Tab-separated table of C-alpha atoms in Angstrom:
chain	number	residue	atom	x	y	z
A	1	MET	CA	-7.787	-14.712	2.063
A	2	LYS	CA	-7.127	-15.403	-1.527
A	3	ILE	CA	-7.906	-13.802	-4.314
A	4	LEU	CA	-7.495	-13.902	-8.020
A	5	VAL	CA	-6.620	-10.195	-10.271
A	6	LEU	CA	-6.851	-10.441	-13.341
A	7	ALA	CA	-4.946	-7.881	-15.563
A	8	THR	CA	-4.257	-7.196	-19.448
A	9	ASP	CA	-0.680	-6.810	-18.446
A	10	TYR	CA	1.468	-6.673	-16.073
A	11	PRO	CA	5.074	-5.791	-14.705
A	12	ASP	CA	7.338	-8.256	-15.106
A	13	ASN	CA	11.270	-9.373	-14.235
A	14	ASN	CA	12.451	-7.745	-17.437
A	15	GLY	CA	11.585	-3.967	-17.104
A	16	ASN	CA	8.088	-4.001	-18.032
A	17	ILE	CA	6.437	-1.412	-15.749
A	18	THR	CA	2.572	-1.896	-17.527
A	19	LEU	CA	-0.158	-1.417	-15.469
A	20	MET	CA	2.159	-0.421	-12.554
A	21	TYR	CA	-1.010	0.757	-9.943
A	22	ILE	CA	-2.509	-2.965	-10.024
A	23	HIS	CA	1.124	-4.290	-8.696
A	24	THR	CA	1.296	-1.383	-6.193
A	25	ARG	CA	-1.777	-2.821	-4.617
A	26	ASN	CA	-0.976	-6.253	-5.143
A	27	LYS	CA	2.186	-5.602	-2.677
A	28	TYR	CA	0.114	-3.927	-0.166
A	29	TYR	CA	-2.006	-6.424	0.126
A	30	ILE	CA	0.292	-9.225	0.463
A	31	GLN	CA	2.113	-7.094	3.270
A	32	ASN	CA	-1.412	-7.010	5.111
A	33	GLY	CA	-1.715	-10.949	4.741
A	34	ILE	CA	-4.042	-11.645	1.631
A	35	ASP	CA	-2.462	-14.431	-0.540
A	36	VAL	CA	-2.565	-12.520	-4.472
A	37	THR	CA	-2.524	-14.453	-7.474
A	38	VAL	CA	-2.250	-12.377	-10.839
A	39	LEU	CA	-3.481	-13.627	-13.983
A	40	ASN	CA	-1.700	-11.516	-17.079
A	41	PHE	CA	-3.561	-12.187	-20.172
A	42	LYS	CA	0.022	-10.911	-22.066
A	43	ALA	CA	1.958	-13.803	-20.094
A	44	ASN	CA	3.320	-16.710	-22.112
A	45	GLU	CA	5.203	-18.159	-18.598
A	46	ASN	CA	4.416	-18.066	-15.149
A	47	TYR	CA	6.585	-15.588	-13.028
A	48	ILE	CA	7.087	-14.151	-9.514
A	49	ILE	CA	7.799	-10.496	-8.616
A	50	ASP	CA	8.063	-8.418	-5.831
A	51	ASP	CA	6.576	-12.056	-3.766
A	52	VAL	CA	3.665	-11.569	-6.411
A	53	LYS	CA	2.526	-14.754	-7.969
A	54	VAL	CA	1.660	-14.045	-11.859
A	55	ILE	CA	0.597	-17.060	-13.903
A	56	THR	CA	-1.082	-17.454	-17.699
A	57	LEU	CA	-4.448	-18.286	-18.821
A	58	GLN	CA	-3.633	-21.714	-19.601
A	59	GLU	CA	-2.274	-22.260	-16.151
A	60	TYR	CA	-5.287	-21.261	-14.498
A	61	ILE	CA	-7.215	-23.739	-16.989
A	62	ARG	CA	-5.060	-26.403	-15.532
A	63	GLY	CA	-4.850	-25.769	-11.801
A	64	GLU	CA	-6.694	-25.831	-9.129
A	65	ASN	CA	-8.593	-22.634	-8.700
A	66	GLU	CA	-10.122	-21.844	-5.037
A	67	TYR	CA	-10.376	-18.290	-4.750
A	68	ASP	CA	-11.973	-16.401	-2.213
A	69	ILE	CA	-12.579	-12.929	-4.969
A	70	LEU	CA	-12.136	-12.171	-8.080
A	71	VAL	CA	-10.695	-8.775	-9.091
A	72	SER	CA	-10.861	-7.270	-12.559
A	73	HIS	CA	-8.859	-4.217	-13.555
A	74	ALA	CA	-9.895	-1.744	-16.240
A	75	PRO	CA	-11.890	-4.789	-17.383
A	76	ASN	CA	-11.616	-5.152	-21.125
A	77	ILE	CA	-14.334	-7.319	-23.349
A	78	ARG	CA	-11.115	-9.368	-25.393
A	79	ASN	CA	-9.653	-10.583	-22.291
A	80	HIS	CA	-11.941	-9.955	-18.829
A	81	TYR	CA	-15.283	-10.370	-20.735
A	82	THR	CA	-14.099	-13.649	-22.397
A	83	PHE	CA	-12.773	-15.094	-18.740
A	84	LEU	CA	-15.795	-14.054	-16.776
A	85	LYS	CA	-18.199	-15.977	-19.481
A	86	LYS	CA	-15.951	-19.154	-19.266
A	87	TYR	CA	-15.102	-18.837	-15.661
A	88	ASP	CA	-17.311	-16.314	-13.331
A	89	GLU	CA	-19.391	-19.147	-11.609
A	90	ASN	CA	-15.664	-20.501	-9.979
A	91	PHE	CA	-16.400	-16.881	-7.981
A	92	LYS	CA	-18.724	-16.385	-5.089
A	93	LYS	CA	-17.436	-12.093	-5.709
A	94	VAL	CA	-16.340	-10.048	-8.399
A	95	VAL	CA	-14.962	-7.020	-8.191
A	96	PHE	CA	-14.358	-4.553	-10.916
A	97	PHE	CA	-12.125	-1.658	-10.707
A	98	PHE	CA	-12.888	1.182	-13.204
A	99	HIS	CA	-9.840	3.162	-14.270
A	100	GLY	CA	-10.733	5.087	-17.372
A	101	HIS	CA	-11.716	4.246	-20.894
A	102	GLU	CA	-12.965	0.836	-20.065
A	103	VAL	CA	-16.513	2.597	-19.644
A	104	LEU	CA	-15.904	5.406	-21.450
A	105	LYS	CA	-17.041	6.516	-24.992
A	106	LEU	CA	-14.053	8.138	-25.579
A	107	SER	CA	-15.061	10.394	-28.638
A	108	GLU	CA	-17.033	11.935	-26.087
A	109	THR	CA	-14.558	12.330	-23.008
A	110	TYR	CA	-10.955	12.435	-24.937
A	111	PRO	CA	-9.833	15.034	-26.574
A	112	LYS	CA	-8.793	14.835	-30.806
A	113	PRO	CA	-5.666	14.035	-31.399
A	114	TYR	CA	-2.747	16.446	-32.271
A	115	GLU	CA	-2.935	17.353	-36.083
A	116	TYR	CA	0.684	15.862	-36.521
A	117	MET	CA	-0.527	12.638	-35.244
A	118	PRO	CA	-1.227	9.672	-37.387
A	119	MET	CA	-3.920	9.388	-40.063
A	120	SER	CA	-4.444	5.890	-37.724
A	121	SER	CA	-4.769	7.494	-34.391
A	122	LYS	CA	-7.488	9.616	-36.269
A	123	ALA	CA	-9.090	6.846	-37.832
A	124	SER	CA	-9.195	4.905	-34.707
A	125	MET	CA	-11.562	7.589	-33.113
A	126	PHE	CA	-14.173	6.602	-35.593
A	127	TYR	CA	-13.851	3.073	-35.244
A	128	GLY	CA	-13.224	3.975	-31.653
A	129	ASP	CA	-17.161	4.734	-31.447
A	130	VAL	CA	-18.371	1.044	-33.063
A	131	TYR	CA	-16.339	-0.469	-30.307
A	132	ASP	CA	-17.479	1.533	-27.568
A	133	TYR	CA	-21.145	0.946	-28.283
A	134	ILE	CA	-20.655	-2.617	-28.637
A	135	LYS	CA	-18.762	-3.208	-24.840
A	136	LEU	CA	-21.109	-0.644	-23.345
A	137	LYS	CA	-24.038	-2.441	-24.490
A	138	ILE	CA	-22.101	-5.529	-23.332
A	139	TRP	CA	-21.017	-4.480	-19.910
A	140	LYS	CA	-24.217	-3.565	-19.276
A	141	LYS	CA	-26.303	-6.649	-20.335
A	142	TYR	CA	-23.581	-8.502	-17.783
A	143	PHE	CA	-23.717	-6.190	-14.736
A	144	THR	CA	-27.215	-6.342	-15.112
A	145	ARG	CA	-27.468	-10.126	-14.910
A	146	LYS	CA	-24.682	-10.882	-12.345
A	147	LEU	CA	-25.528	-8.189	-10.003
A	148	SER	CA	-25.922	-10.263	-7.028
A	149	LYS	CA	-22.301	-11.064	-7.198
A	150	LEU	CA	-20.570	-8.520	-8.020
A	151	TYR	CA	-19.304	-5.045	-6.397
A	152	PHE	CA	-17.629	-1.997	-8.031
A	153	ILE	CA	-14.711	0.438	-7.063
A	154	PHE	CA	-14.133	3.735	-9.005
A	155	VAL	CA	-11.203	5.866	-8.624
A	156	SER	CA	-13.175	9.227	-8.701
A	157	ASN	CA	-16.563	10.378	-8.275
A	158	TRP	CA	-16.462	11.512	-11.945
A	159	MET	CA	-15.384	8.047	-13.057
A	160	TYR	CA	-18.480	6.979	-11.475
A	161	ASN	CA	-20.719	9.728	-13.165
A	162	MET	CA	-19.496	8.687	-16.244
A	163	PHE	CA	-20.170	5.256	-15.906
A	164	LEU	CA	-23.589	6.091	-15.234
A	165	LYS	CA	-23.941	8.387	-18.244
A	166	TYR	CA	-22.577	5.407	-20.614
A	167	VAL	CA	-23.242	2.101	-19.145
A	168	LYS	CA	-26.672	3.175	-18.209
A	169	VAL	CA	-27.053	1.093	-15.260
A	170	ASN	CA	-29.569	2.205	-12.568
A	171	PRO	CA	-27.863	3.849	-9.994
A	172	LYS	CA	-30.147	2.506	-7.521
A	173	LEU	CA	-29.264	-0.816	-8.224
A	174	ILE	CA	-25.608	-0.586	-7.389
A	175	SER	CA	-25.615	1.824	-4.776
A	176	GLU	CA	-24.980	-0.228	-2.149
A	177	LYS	CA	-22.481	-2.283	-3.909
A	178	THR	CA	-20.426	0.888	-4.917
A	179	ARG	CA	-17.029	2.148	-3.737
A	180	ILE	CA	-15.244	5.653	-4.111
A	181	ILE	CA	-11.971	4.604	-3.685
A	182	TYR	CA	-8.760	6.555	-5.171
A	183	ASN	CA	-5.606	4.925	-6.308
A	184	SER	CA	-2.526	5.246	-4.355
A	185	ILE	CA	0.297	6.794	-4.939
A	186	GLY	CA	3.905	5.647	-4.731
A	187	SER	CA	5.538	5.385	-1.634
A	188	LYS	CA	8.593	7.830	-2.522
A	189	PHE	CA	5.902	10.673	-2.586
A	190	GLU	CA	4.609	9.203	1.023
A	191	THR	CA	7.951	9.174	2.967
A	192	ASN	CA	9.730	12.473	1.070
A	193	SER	CA	8.852	15.944	0.946
A	194	TYR	CA	9.284	19.002	-0.761
A	195	GLU	CA	12.193	20.995	-0.293
A	196	ILE	CA	10.919	24.783	-0.071
A	197	GLU	CA	14.431	26.479	0.513
A	198	GLY	CA	17.069	26.398	-2.000
A	199	THR	CA	18.327	27.704	-5.304
A	200	LYS	CA	15.697	26.430	-7.700
A	201	ASP	CA	16.708	26.083	-11.396
A	202	TYR	CA	12.929	26.158	-13.244
A	203	ASP	CA	9.861	27.881	-12.258
A	204	PHE	CA	7.608	25.557	-13.733
A	205	ILE	CA	8.123	21.949	-14.477
A	206	THR	CA	6.040	19.496	-16.317
A	207	ILE	CA	6.645	15.531	-16.217
A	208	ARG	CA	5.034	13.409	-18.617
A	209	ASN	CA	5.368	9.934	-19.759
A	210	ASN	CA	3.783	10.625	-23.095
A	211	LEU	CA	3.884	14.131	-24.749
A	212	ASP	CA	1.715	13.428	-27.613
A	213	GLY	CA	-1.543	12.667	-26.167
A	214	SER	CA	-3.598	15.893	-26.546
A	215	LYS	CA	-5.254	15.258	-23.103
A	216	TYR	CA	-1.910	15.909	-21.160
A	217	CYS	CA	-2.067	19.552	-22.720
A	218	ILE	CA	1.478	20.009	-23.847
A	219	ASP	CA	0.189	22.440	-26.272
A	220	VAL	CA	-0.998	24.401	-23.340
A	221	VAL	CA	2.032	24.378	-21.123
A	222	SER	CA	4.180	25.590	-24.638
A	223	ARG	CA	1.706	28.547	-24.954
A	224	VAL	CA	1.758	29.549	-21.335
A	225	ALA	CA	5.611	29.267	-21.528
A	226	THR	CA	5.618	31.737	-24.426
A	227	SER	CA	3.133	33.906	-22.871
A	228	ASN	CA	5.103	34.374	-19.567
A	229	PRO	CA	9.361	34.395	-21.179
A	230	ASN	CA	10.081	36.005	-17.717
A	231	TYR	CA	10.034	32.691	-16.182
A	232	LYS	CA	11.950	29.184	-17.065
A	233	PHE	CA	9.955	25.953	-17.856
A	234	CYS	CA	10.760	22.247	-17.833
A	235	VAL	CA	8.985	19.630	-19.810
A	236	ILE	CA	10.234	16.175	-19.049
A	237	GLY	CA	8.867	13.231	-21.160
A	238	LYS	CA	9.063	11.508	-24.618
A	239	GLY	CA	7.053	12.526	-27.420
A	240	GLU	CA	7.698	13.908	-31.199
A	241	PHE	CA	5.215	17.177	-29.997
A	242	PHE	CA	8.406	19.940	-30.063
A	243	ASN	CA	9.568	18.306	-33.219
A	244	TYR	CA	6.308	19.505	-34.979
A	245	ASN	CA	5.978	22.662	-32.846
A	246	THR	CA	8.390	25.507	-32.001
A	247	LYS	CA	9.772	25.052	-28.650
A	248	PRO	CA	9.447	28.243	-26.770
A	249	LYS	CA	13.300	30.149	-25.749
A	250	ASN	CA	12.565	29.919	-22.003
A	251	LEU	CA	10.899	26.113	-22.174
A	252	GLU	CA	13.737	23.232	-21.498
A	253	TRP	CA	12.528	19.823	-22.741
A	254	ILE	CA	14.353	16.983	-21.521
A	255	ASP	CA	13.410	13.856	-23.909
A	256	ARG	CA	13.007	10.726	-21.155
A	257	THR	CA	11.095	8.909	-18.746
A	258	LEU	CA	12.468	9.089	-14.799
A	259	SER	CA	11.750	6.748	-11.855
A	260	HIS	CA	10.196	8.137	-9.194
A	261	ALA	CA	13.609	8.771	-7.271
A	262	GLU	CA	14.403	11.031	-10.226
A	263	ILE	CA	11.142	12.629	-10.078
A	264	THR	CA	11.864	14.055	-6.838
A	265	ASP	CA	14.945	15.217	-7.632
A	266	TYR	CA	13.664	17.385	-10.571
A	267	LEU	CA	10.812	18.505	-8.027
A	268	ASN	CA	13.220	20.122	-5.702
A	269	ARG	CA	14.948	21.902	-8.525
A	270	ALA	CA	11.820	23.469	-9.746
A	271	ARG	CA	9.422	26.351	-8.007
A	272	CYS	CA	6.031	24.826	-9.019
A	273	ALA	CA	4.801	21.814	-10.670
A	274	PHE	CA	2.556	22.821	-14.077
A	275	ILE	CA	0.435	19.769	-14.617
A	276	PRO	CA	-2.546	20.600	-16.519
A	277	THR	CA	-4.834	17.920	-18.049
A	278	ARG	CA	-7.823	18.086	-20.558
A	279	THR	CA	-9.442	14.712	-18.951
A	280	ASP	CA	-8.530	12.092	-16.552
A	281	ALA	CA	-10.424	9.567	-14.279
A	282	GLN	CA	-8.061	10.750	-10.884
A	283	GLY	CA	-4.755	12.053	-12.574
A	284	VAL	CA	-2.368	9.741	-10.066
A	285	MET	CA	1.074	11.987	-11.416
A	286	ALA	CA	-0.849	14.674	-10.222
A	287	CYS	CA	-1.628	13.901	-7.016
A	288	GLU	CA	1.569	12.343	-6.292
A	289	LEU	CA	2.900	15.763	-7.001
A	290	ALA	CA	0.930	17.708	-5.047
A	291	THR	CA	1.251	15.264	-1.564
A	292	PHE	CA	4.897	15.546	-2.332
A	293	GLY	CA	4.177	19.043	-1.061
A	294	ILE	CA	5.518	21.183	-4.461
A	295	PRO	CA	2.990	23.777	-5.276
A	296	LEU	CA	0.949	22.814	-8.177
A	297	ILE	CA	-1.005	23.964	-10.968
A	298	THR	CA	-3.331	21.823	-12.945
A	299	SER	CA	-6.621	22.591	-14.624
A	300	ASP	CA	-9.559	23.891	-13.658
A	301	ILE	CA	-12.172	20.418	-14.441
A	302	GLU	CA	-14.565	18.865	-12.641
A	303	VAL	CA	-12.126	15.968	-11.915
A	304	CYS	CA	-9.233	17.966	-10.987
A	305	ARG	CA	-11.452	20.171	-8.355
A	306	GLU	CA	-12.771	17.297	-6.940
A	307	VAL	CA	-9.466	15.217	-5.873
A	308	PHE	CA	-7.869	18.394	-5.117
A	309	ARG	CA	-10.718	19.839	-2.945
A	310	ASP	CA	-8.465	19.152	0.503
A	311	PHE	CA	-5.058	20.714	-1.316
A	312	ASN	CA	-4.242	23.979	-0.182
A	313	ASN	CA	-1.095	23.999	-2.628
A	314	VAL	CA	-3.269	23.665	-5.521
A	315	GLU	CA	-4.366	26.676	-8.246
A	316	TYR	CA	-6.029	26.058	-11.276
A	317	ILE	CA	-6.180	27.703	-14.858
A	318	ASP	CA	-8.578	27.706	-17.797
A	319	ASN	CA	-6.676	25.608	-20.881
A	320	GLU	CA	-8.572	27.276	-23.403
A	321	ALA	CA	-7.261	31.232	-22.179
A	322	GLU	CA	-5.522	32.845	-24.479
A	323	GLU	CA	-3.711	34.657	-21.798
A	324	ILE	CA	-2.366	33.320	-18.309
A	325	ASN	CA	-0.947	35.775	-15.558
A	326	LEU	CA	1.469	33.465	-13.596
A	327	ASP	CA	2.549	36.258	-11.349
A	328	ILE	CA	-0.954	36.038	-9.849
A	329	ILE	CA	-0.950	32.441	-9.517
A	330	LEU	CA	2.454	32.334	-7.764
A	331	GLU	CA	1.698	35.036	-5.745
A	332	LYS	CA	-1.039	33.717	-4.171
A	333	ILE	CA	0.638	29.672	-4.017
A	334	ASP	CA	3.513	30.410	-3.048
A	335	SER	CA	1.908	32.267	0.098
A	336	VAL	CA	0.726	28.573	1.503
A	337	SER	CA	1.909	25.807	3.683
A	338	CYS	CA	3.117	22.837	1.673
A	339	LYS	CA	2.077	20.611	5.017
A	340	LYS	CA	1.911	17.077	3.171
A	341	ASN	CA	-1.500	15.916	3.229
A	342	THR	CA	-2.321	11.985	3.357
A	343	LYS	CA	-5.409	11.343	1.401
A	344	TYR	CA	-3.772	9.514	-0.867
A	345	TYR	CA	-1.365	7.236	1.102
A	346	ALA	CA	-1.756	3.446	0.809
A	347	GLU	CA	-3.374	2.961	4.358
A	348	ASN	CA	-6.357	5.577	2.745
A	349	THR	CA	-6.759	4.327	-0.213
A	350	ILE	CA	-5.521	0.462	-0.896
A	351	GLY	CA	-6.614	-0.044	3.005
A	352	LYS	CA	-10.001	0.392	1.857
A	353	GLU	CA	-9.891	-1.977	-0.366
A	354	ILE	CA	-8.735	-4.262	2.097
A	355	GLU	CA	-11.897	-3.380	3.878
A	356	LEU	CA	-14.154	-4.060	1.599
A	357	TYR	CA	-12.370	-7.413	0.974
A	358	LYS	CA	-12.600	-8.445	4.365
A	359	LEU	CA	-16.517	-7.750	4.224
A	360	LEU	CA	-16.948	-9.890	1.278
A	361	LYS	CA	-15.418	-12.854	2.498
A	362	GLY	CA	-17.310	-12.481	5.363
A	363	ASN	CA	-20.614	-12.623	3.763
């Protein structure tokens, strides 16, 4: 089976790790006998990374292009839609993956930026409404017109419900063409487990790549730390938040990003992970930590309740609560088993994607 994967950007051999969740899938596909080629719209030259062939748009145009299935991850108008308008007749089956912003009205689903963020970030919310209106109209028209060859994968039921709300495609038309398949976690979190015993340097640890995105709730972490001075907090991630907001005395900030191996090391130095969020299509990082086995506190919002429904090491907080008593939460969460949950293992996530591809190739 041969598939072509469309990606707005893609990891390379120079340290770029953008959209790693696509690469994780592609490596697993190859391990299971699928011939994968990635069309990276930002690439200026062809390359190979971890046995995955990556080509430019120019290479596709001049090449011999016979693929069984086209896969489009987080489709945008500029790249994916433009490509589809020109070349979708080359493919009998097209599978769309929806990971978040691509079919949402961001001003309604994403929180407002922090006050210290540049005006460009705030202005983009207004101009974003105009773009979102256009993109949603375009996708609805395309999905309706090409429905016979299209299939849809959503990374959560919440993402699917938002798709129906904003794209406004009749759910009866796509019900047989839709799958809910969660993102897979990194392999390190499958093969390693949280060490319950041993001295812990921190009571609560928060790991985020970007502290400045208001959806990642660093303001909530800071507020909870301030109101619980008897506990030690650690926040790891890059950003400007604590340059504009007072850092609690009981909170240590480590201004860097971590590899998966470093993340598991830091998790074993903490008693509990604290990963609140205001919005997310799934929350892969939190899923990785919960699967690793560390007790986890996250936000009491719809998508979190969905993705952690089968985890007994997860508790929830109200993001807006002025006072949160961590004593009660810790007492409750410390008493549960940290037995590993396999819900987000590759075989139970990416494995379902492969099952779909095999089904489509056979039709």
